[in-house]
Short mmCIF file of C-alpha atoms in Angstrom, two decimals:
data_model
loop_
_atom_site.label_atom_id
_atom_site.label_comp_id
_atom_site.label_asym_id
_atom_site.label_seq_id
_atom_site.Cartn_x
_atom_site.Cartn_y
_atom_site.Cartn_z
CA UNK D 1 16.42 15.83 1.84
CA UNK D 2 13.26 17.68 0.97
CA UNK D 3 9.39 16.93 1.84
CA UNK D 4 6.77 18.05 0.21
CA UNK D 5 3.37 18.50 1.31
CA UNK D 6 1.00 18.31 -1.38
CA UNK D 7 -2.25 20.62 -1.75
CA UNK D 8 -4.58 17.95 -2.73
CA UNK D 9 -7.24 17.81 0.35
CA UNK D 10 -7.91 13.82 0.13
CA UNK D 11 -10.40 11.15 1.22
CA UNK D 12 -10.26 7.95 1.87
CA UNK D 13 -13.40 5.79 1.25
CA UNK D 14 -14.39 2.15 0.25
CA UNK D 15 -17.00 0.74 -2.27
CA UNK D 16 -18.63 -3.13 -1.52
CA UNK D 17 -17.09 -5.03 -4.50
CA UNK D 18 -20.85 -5.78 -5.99
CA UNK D 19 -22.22 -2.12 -5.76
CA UNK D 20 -19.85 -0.94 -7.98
CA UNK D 21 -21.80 -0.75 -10.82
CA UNK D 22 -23.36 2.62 -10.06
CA UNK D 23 -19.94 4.86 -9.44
CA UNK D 24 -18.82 3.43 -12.72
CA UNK D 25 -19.83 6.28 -14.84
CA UNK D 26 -18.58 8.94 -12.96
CA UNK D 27 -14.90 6.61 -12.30
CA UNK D 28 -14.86 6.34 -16.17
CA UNK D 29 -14.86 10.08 -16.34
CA UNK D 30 -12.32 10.70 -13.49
CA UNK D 31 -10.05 7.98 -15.91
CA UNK D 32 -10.39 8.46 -18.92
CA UNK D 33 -11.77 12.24 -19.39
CA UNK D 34 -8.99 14.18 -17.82
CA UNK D 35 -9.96 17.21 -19.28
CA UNK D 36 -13.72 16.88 -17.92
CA UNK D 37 -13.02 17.47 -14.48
CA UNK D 38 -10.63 18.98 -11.91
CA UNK D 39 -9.09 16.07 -10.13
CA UNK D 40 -5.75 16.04 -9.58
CA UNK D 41 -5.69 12.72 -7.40
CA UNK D 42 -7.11 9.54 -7.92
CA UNK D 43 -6.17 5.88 -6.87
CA UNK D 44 -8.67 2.98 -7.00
CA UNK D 45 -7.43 -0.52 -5.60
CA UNK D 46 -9.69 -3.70 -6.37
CA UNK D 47 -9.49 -6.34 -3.85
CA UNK D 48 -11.51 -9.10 -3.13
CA UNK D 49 -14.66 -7.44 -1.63
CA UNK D 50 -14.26 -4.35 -2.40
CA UNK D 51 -12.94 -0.85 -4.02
CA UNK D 52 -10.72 1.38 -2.00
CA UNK D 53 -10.21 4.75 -3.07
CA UNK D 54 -7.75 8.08 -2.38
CA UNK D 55 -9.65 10.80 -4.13
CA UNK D 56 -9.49 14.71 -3.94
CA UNK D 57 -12.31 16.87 -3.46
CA UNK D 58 -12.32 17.70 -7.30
CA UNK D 59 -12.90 14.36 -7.83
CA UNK D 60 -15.20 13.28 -5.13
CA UNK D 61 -17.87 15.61 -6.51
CA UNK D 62 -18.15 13.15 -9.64
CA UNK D 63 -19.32 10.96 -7.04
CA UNK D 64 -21.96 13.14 -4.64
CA UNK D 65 -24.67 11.22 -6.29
CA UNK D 66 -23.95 8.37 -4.94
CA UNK D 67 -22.17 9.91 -1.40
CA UNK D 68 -24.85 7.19 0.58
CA UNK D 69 -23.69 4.52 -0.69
CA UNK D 70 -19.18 5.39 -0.05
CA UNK D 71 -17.70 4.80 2.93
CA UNK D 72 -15.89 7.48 3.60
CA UNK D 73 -13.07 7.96 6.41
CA UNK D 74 -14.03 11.20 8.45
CA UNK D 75 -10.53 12.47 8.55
CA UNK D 76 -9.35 14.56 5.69
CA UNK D 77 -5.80 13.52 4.63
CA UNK D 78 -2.92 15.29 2.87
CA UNK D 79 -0.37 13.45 1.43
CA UNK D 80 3.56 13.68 1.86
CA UNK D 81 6.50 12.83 -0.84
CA UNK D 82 10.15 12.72 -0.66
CA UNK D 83 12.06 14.52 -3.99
CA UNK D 84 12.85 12.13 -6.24
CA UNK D 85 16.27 13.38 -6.33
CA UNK D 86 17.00 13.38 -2.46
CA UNK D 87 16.15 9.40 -3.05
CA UNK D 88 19.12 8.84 -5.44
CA UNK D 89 21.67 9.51 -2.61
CA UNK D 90 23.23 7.11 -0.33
CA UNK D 91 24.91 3.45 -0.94
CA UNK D 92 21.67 1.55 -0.66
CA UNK D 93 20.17 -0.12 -3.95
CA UNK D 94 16.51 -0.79 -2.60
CA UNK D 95 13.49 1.07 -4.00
CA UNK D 96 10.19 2.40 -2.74
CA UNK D 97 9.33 2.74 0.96
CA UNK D 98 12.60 0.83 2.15
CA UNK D 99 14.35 4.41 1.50
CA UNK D 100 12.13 6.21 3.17
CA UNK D 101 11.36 4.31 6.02
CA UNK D 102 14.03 5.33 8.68
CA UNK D 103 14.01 9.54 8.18
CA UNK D 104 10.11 9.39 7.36
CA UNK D 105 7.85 6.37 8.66
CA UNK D 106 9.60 5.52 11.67
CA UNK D 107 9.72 9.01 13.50
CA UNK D 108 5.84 9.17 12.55
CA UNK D 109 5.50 6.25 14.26
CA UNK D 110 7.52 7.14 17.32
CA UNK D 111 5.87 10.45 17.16
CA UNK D 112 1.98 8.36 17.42
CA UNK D 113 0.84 9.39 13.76
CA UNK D 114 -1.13 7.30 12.03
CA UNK D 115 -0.44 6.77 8.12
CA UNK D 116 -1.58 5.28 4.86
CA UNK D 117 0.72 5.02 2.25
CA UNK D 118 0.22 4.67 -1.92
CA UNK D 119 3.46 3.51 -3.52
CA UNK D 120 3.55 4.17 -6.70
CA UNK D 121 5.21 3.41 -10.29
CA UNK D 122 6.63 7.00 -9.54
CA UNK D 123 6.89 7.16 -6.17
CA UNK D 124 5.69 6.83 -3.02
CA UNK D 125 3.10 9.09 -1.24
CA UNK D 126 3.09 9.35 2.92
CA UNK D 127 -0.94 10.27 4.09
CA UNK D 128 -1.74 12.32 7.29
CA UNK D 129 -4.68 13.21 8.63
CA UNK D 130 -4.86 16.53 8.55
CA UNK D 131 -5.51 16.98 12.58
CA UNK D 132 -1.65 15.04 12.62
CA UNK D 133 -0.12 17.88 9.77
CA UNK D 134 1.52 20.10 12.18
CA UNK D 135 2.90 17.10 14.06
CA UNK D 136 3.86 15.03 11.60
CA UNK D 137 5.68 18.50 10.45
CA UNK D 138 7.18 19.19 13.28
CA UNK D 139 8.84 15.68 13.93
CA UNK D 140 10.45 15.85 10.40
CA UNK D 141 12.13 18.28 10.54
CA UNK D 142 15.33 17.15 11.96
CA UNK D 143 15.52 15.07 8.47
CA UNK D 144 14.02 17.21 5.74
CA UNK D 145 13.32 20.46 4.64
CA UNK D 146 9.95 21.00 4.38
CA UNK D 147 8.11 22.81 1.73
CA UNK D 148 3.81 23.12 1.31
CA UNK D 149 2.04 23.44 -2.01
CA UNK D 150 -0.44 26.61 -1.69
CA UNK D 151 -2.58 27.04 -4.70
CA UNK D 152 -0.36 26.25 -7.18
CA UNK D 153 3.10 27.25 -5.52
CA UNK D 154 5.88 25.72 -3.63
CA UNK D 155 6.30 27.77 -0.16
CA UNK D 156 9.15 26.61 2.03
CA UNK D 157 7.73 25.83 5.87
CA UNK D 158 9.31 28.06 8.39
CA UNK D 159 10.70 26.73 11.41
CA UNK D 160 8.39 27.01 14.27
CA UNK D 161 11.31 27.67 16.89
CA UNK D 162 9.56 24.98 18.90
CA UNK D 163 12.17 21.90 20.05
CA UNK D 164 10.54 18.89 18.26
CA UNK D 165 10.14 16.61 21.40
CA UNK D 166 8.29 14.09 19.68
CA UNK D 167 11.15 13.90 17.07
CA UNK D 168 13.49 10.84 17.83
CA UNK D 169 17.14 10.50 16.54
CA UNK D 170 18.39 7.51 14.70
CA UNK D 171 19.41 4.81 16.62
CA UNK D 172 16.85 5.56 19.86
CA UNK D 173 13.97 3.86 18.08
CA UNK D 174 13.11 0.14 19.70
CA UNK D 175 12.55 -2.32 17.49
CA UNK D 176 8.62 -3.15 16.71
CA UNK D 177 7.20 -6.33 17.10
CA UNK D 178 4.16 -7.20 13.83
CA UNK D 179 1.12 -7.81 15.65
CA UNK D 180 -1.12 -8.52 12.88
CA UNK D 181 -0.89 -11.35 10.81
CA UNK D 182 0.67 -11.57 7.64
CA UNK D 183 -0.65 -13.53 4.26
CA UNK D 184 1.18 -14.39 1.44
CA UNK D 185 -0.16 -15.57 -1.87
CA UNK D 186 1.75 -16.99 -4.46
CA UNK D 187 0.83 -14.74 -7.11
CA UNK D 188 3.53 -13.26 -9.00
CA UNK D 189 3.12 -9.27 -9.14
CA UNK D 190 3.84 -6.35 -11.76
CA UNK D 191 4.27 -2.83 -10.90
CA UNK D 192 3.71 -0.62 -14.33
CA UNK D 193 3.39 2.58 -15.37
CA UNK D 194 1.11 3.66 -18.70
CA UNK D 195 2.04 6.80 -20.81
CA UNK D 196 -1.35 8.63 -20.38
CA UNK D 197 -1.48 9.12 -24.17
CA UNK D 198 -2.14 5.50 -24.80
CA UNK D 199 -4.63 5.31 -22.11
CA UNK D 200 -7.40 5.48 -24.43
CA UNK D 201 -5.82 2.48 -26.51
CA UNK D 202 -6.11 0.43 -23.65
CA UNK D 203 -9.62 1.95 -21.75
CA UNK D 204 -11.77 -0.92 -22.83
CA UNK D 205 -9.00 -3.84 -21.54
CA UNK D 206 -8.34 -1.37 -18.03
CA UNK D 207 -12.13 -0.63 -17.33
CA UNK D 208 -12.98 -4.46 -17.91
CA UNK D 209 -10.34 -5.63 -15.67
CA UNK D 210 -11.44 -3.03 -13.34
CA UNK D 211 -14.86 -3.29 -13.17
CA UNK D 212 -16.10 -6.35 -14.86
CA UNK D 213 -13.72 -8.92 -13.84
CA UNK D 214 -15.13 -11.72 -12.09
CA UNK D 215 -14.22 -12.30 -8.57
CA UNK D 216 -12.29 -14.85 -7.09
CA UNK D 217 -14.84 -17.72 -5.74
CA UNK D 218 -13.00 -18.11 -2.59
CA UNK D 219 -12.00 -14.33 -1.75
CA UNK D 220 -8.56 -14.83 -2.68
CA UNK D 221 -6.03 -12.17 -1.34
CA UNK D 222 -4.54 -12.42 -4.94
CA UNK D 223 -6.92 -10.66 -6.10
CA UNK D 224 -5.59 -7.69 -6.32
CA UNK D 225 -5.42 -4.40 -8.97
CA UNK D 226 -4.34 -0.80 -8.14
CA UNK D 227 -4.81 2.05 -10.54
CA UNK D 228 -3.51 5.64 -9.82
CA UNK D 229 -3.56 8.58 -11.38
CA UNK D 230 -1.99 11.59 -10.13
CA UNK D 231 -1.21 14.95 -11.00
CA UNK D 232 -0.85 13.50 -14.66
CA UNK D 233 1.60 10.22 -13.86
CA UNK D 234 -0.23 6.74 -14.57
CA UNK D 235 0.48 3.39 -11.97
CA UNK D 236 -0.94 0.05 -12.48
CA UNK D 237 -0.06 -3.00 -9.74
CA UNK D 238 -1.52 -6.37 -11.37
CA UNK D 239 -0.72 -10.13 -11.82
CA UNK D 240 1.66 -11.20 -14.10
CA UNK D 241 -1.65 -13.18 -15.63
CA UNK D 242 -3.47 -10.19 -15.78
CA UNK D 243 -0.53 -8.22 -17.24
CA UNK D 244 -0.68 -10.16 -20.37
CA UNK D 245 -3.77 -8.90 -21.35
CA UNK D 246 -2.35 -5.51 -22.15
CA UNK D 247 -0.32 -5.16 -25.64
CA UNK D 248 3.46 -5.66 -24.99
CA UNK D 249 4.42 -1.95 -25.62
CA UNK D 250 1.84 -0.56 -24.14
CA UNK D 251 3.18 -0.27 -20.79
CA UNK D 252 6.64 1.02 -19.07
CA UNK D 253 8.07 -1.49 -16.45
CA UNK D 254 11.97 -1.78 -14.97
CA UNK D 255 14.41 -2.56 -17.09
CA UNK D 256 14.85 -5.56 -15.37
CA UNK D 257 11.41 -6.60 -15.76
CA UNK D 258 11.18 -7.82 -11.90
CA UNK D 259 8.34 -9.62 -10.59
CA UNK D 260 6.63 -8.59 -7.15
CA UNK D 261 5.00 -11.24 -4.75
CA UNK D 262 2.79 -9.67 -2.02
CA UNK D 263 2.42 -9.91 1.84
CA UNK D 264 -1.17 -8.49 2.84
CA UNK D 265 -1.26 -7.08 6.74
CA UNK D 266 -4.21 -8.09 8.81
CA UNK D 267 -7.11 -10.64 8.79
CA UNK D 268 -9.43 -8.21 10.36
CA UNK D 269 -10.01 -4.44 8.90
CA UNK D 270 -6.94 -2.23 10.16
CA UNK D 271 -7.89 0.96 12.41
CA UNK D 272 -7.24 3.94 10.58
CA UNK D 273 -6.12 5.84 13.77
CA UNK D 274 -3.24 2.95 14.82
CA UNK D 275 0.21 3.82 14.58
CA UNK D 276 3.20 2.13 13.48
CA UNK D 277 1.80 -0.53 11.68
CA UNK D 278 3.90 0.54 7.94
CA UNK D 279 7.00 0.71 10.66
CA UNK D 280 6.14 -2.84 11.64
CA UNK D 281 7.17 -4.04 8.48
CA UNK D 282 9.40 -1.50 7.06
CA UNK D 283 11.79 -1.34 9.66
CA UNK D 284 13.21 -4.69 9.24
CA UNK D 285 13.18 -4.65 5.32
CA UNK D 286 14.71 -1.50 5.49
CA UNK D 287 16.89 -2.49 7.67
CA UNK D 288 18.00 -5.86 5.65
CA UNK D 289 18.17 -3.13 2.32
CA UNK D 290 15.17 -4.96 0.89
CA UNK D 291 12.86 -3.06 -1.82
CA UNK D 292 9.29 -2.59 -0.80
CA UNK D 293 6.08 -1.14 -2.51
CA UNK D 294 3.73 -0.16 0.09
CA UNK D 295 -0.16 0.11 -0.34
CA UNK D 296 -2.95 0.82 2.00
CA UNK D 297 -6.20 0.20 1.61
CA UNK D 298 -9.71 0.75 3.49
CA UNK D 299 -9.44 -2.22 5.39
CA UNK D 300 -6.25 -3.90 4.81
CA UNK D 301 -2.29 -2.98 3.91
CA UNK D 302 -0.32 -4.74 1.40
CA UNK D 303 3.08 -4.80 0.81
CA UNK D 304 5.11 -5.80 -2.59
CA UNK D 305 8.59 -7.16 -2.23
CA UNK D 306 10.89 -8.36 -5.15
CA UNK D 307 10.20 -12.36 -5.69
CA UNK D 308 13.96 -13.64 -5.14
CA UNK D 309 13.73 -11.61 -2.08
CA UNK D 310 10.71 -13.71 -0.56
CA UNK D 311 12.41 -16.18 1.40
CA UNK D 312 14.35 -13.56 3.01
CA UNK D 313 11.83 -11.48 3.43
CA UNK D 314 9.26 -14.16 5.53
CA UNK D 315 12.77 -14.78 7.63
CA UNK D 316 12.90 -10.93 8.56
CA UNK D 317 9.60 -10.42 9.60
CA UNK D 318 8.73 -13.86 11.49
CA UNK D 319 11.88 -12.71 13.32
CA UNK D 320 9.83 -9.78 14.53
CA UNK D 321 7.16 -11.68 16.02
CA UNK D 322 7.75 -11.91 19.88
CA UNK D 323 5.68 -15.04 19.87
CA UNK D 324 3.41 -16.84 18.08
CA UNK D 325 0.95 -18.95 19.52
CA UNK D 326 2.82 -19.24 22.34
CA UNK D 327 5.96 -19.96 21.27
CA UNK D 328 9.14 -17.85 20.51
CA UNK D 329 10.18 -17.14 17.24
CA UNK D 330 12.65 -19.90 17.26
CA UNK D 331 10.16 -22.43 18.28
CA UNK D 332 7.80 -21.11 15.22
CA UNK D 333 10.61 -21.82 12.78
CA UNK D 334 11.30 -25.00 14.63
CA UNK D 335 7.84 -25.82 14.31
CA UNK D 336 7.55 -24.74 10.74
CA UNK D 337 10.78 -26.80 9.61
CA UNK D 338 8.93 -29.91 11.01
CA UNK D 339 6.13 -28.99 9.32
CA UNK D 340 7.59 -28.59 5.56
CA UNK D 341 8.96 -32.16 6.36
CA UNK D 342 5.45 -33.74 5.73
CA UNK D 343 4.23 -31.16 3.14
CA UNK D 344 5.84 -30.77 -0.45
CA UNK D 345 5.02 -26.93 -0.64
CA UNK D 346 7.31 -24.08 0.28
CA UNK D 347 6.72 -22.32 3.24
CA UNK D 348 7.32 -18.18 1.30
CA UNK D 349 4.75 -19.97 -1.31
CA UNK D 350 0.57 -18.67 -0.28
CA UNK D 351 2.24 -18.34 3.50
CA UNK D 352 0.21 -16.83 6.59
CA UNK D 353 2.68 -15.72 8.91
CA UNK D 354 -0.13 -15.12 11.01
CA UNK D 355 -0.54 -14.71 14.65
CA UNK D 356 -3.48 -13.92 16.43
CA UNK D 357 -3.37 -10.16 17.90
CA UNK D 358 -5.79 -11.26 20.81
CA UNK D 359 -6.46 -14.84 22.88
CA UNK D 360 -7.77 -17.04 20.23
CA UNK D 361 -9.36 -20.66 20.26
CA UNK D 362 -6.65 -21.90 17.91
CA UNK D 363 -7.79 -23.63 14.60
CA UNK D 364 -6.14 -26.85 13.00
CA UNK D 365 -3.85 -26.17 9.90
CA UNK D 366 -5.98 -25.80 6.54
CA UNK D 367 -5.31 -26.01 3.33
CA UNK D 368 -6.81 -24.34 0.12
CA UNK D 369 -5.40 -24.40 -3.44
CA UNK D 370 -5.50 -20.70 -4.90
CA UNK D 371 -6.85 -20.68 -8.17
CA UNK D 372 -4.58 -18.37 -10.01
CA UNK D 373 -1.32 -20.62 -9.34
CA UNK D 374 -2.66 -23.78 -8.75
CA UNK D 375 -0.48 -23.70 -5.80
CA UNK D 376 -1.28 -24.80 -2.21
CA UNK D 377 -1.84 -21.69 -0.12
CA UNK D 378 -0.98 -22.73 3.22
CA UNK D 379 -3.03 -20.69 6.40
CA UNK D 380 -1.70 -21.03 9.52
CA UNK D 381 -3.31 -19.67 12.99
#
């Protein structure tokens, strides 16, 4: 297979969901006036309190103005994708990061490097920081040849000669337990593409969902919209409520027309320098040949599996949790099948799969209806 590490030197930064207004203009130029500025890369995710952004340094200099008031990541970060033709091989029939995840995110996780991923319509991009290049590099080797962008052209990397220590084989890799909690809301899930000729049929509906939309009262974690656009190729993650607001032909999905439901990783911001946390949950999806979308954000990761595949899905990865709140995994099921006895709603329906990462005073069971389904999101802690 063959990796390619792109030339775009990235950043990673986060805007507070209410001081948005002020980057507006120069996002609306990165969007919608291609041919005003140099930017290559640019993905903006919309969560509930706030904006999280990839962005090269073309693109970051529409925003200098306001550099006080983004939270930038220190690090530097250069991102990594498979050929789309070294993904059509082999006899599995899942998508996205489930193909990628034993020959690409679980030696970076044996090998201690830190990621953040940005699945895409297209495809799916792997982010270093640029301190971990060489290693990430060097562990990869075993599975891929390696090529760099340098202005403008493909150079194969040489081998180094060095013995990649850090570089596991398949098959030596232990089996990671999740140690952050998991939430799932029962919001249904699109993953588009746009054709960026129509783009400016659709700017005013994409910049008002995008900046003007009103914000969940409760901080739901289905609120939730991506927009990417790099090196020329459009991707758009949304609700299935907010998909309708588009015209029907306006945008490209699967032939199958598959809806996504969503798992977000953590209840407290995720450290940008811990490993292994993308393996955490690929590994067993990949493992069970389950498609998964991947996306990182400033504080938190989400993942997008196929919504047939949901009940499975909360199976393989509560199966990967050592113990929770004290008990083993077969006492949490045991516990959660008594559980769904006295409530109507399905467990895989607005499910926390949570477990505390630290000693915790535990907290009763609550309940809170999520105001895009109507559905009873259950938490549990």
């Amino acid at each position: 297979m063959e990796l390619y590490v792109l030339e775009h030197r990235l950043r990673v930064g986060s805007i507070p969901r209410d001081a948005i207004a002020p980057f507006t203009h120069g996002l609306v130029k990165l969007i919608l006036l291609r041919d005003k500025t140099k930017c290559k890369f640019l993905s903006l995710t919309r969560t509930a309190d706030e904006y999280s952004i990839i962005i090269d340094q073309e693109g970051l200099k529409e925003l200098e103005p306001l550099s006080d008031q983004l939270s930038l990541v220190n690090s530097v970060w250069y991102a990594q994708n498979v050929s789309a033709g070294a993904l059509g091989s082999g006899t599995s029939k899942a998508s996205g990061i489930t193909k990628i995840a034993k020959a690409l995110i679980l030696p970076l996780a044996e090998a201690q490097v830190p990621v953040f991923v940005m699945s895409t319509y297209q495809t799916d991009f792997i982010l270093v920081q640029e301190k971990d290049l060489d290693t990430s590099i060097e562990c990869l080797r075993s599975h891929f040849k390696i090529f760099r962008e340098v202005e403008g052209e493909t150079i194969e990397v040489p081998n180094s000669g060095t013995k990649g220590e850090t570089t596991p084989t398949r098959g030596e890799t232990n089996s990671r337990e999740i140690s952050h909690p998991l939430v799932a809301p029962p919001t249904r899930f699109s993953v588009t593409s746009l054709d960026p000729d129509t783009l400016p049929k659709v700017a005013t509906i994409l910049l008002d969902i995008l900046f003007y939309a009103d914000p969940a009262p409760d901080g739901s974690d289905a609120d939730f919209f991506s927009f990417s656009i790099i090196d020329g190729d459009i991707s758009l993650v949304m609700d299935t409520e907010t998909l309708t607001r588009f015209p029907s032909n306006a945008l490209f999905t699967s032939a199958t027309g598959e809806c996504w439901k969503m798992i977000k990783i953590g209840a407290v911001p995720l450290g940008f320098d811990e490993c292994g946390i993308v393996a955490q949950v690929s590994e067993p999806l990949a493992e069970a040949d389950i498609s998964m979308y991947y996306i990182s954000t400033y504080r938190y990761d989400h993942t997008l599996v196929p919504e047939e595949e949901m009940e499975g899905v909360v199976k393989v990865l509560l199966s990967r949790k050592a113990r929770i709140n004290g008990a083993s995994p077969e006492g949490k099921e045991e516990a959660e099948e008594s559980k769904d006895k006295t409530q109507s709603s399905s467990c895989t329906e607005g499910m926390d799969c949570s477990e505390p990462s630290a000693p915790t005073v535990e907290r009763e069971e609550t309940m809170e209806q999520d105001p895009a389904t109507s559905e009873p999101a259950k938490t549990y802690y």
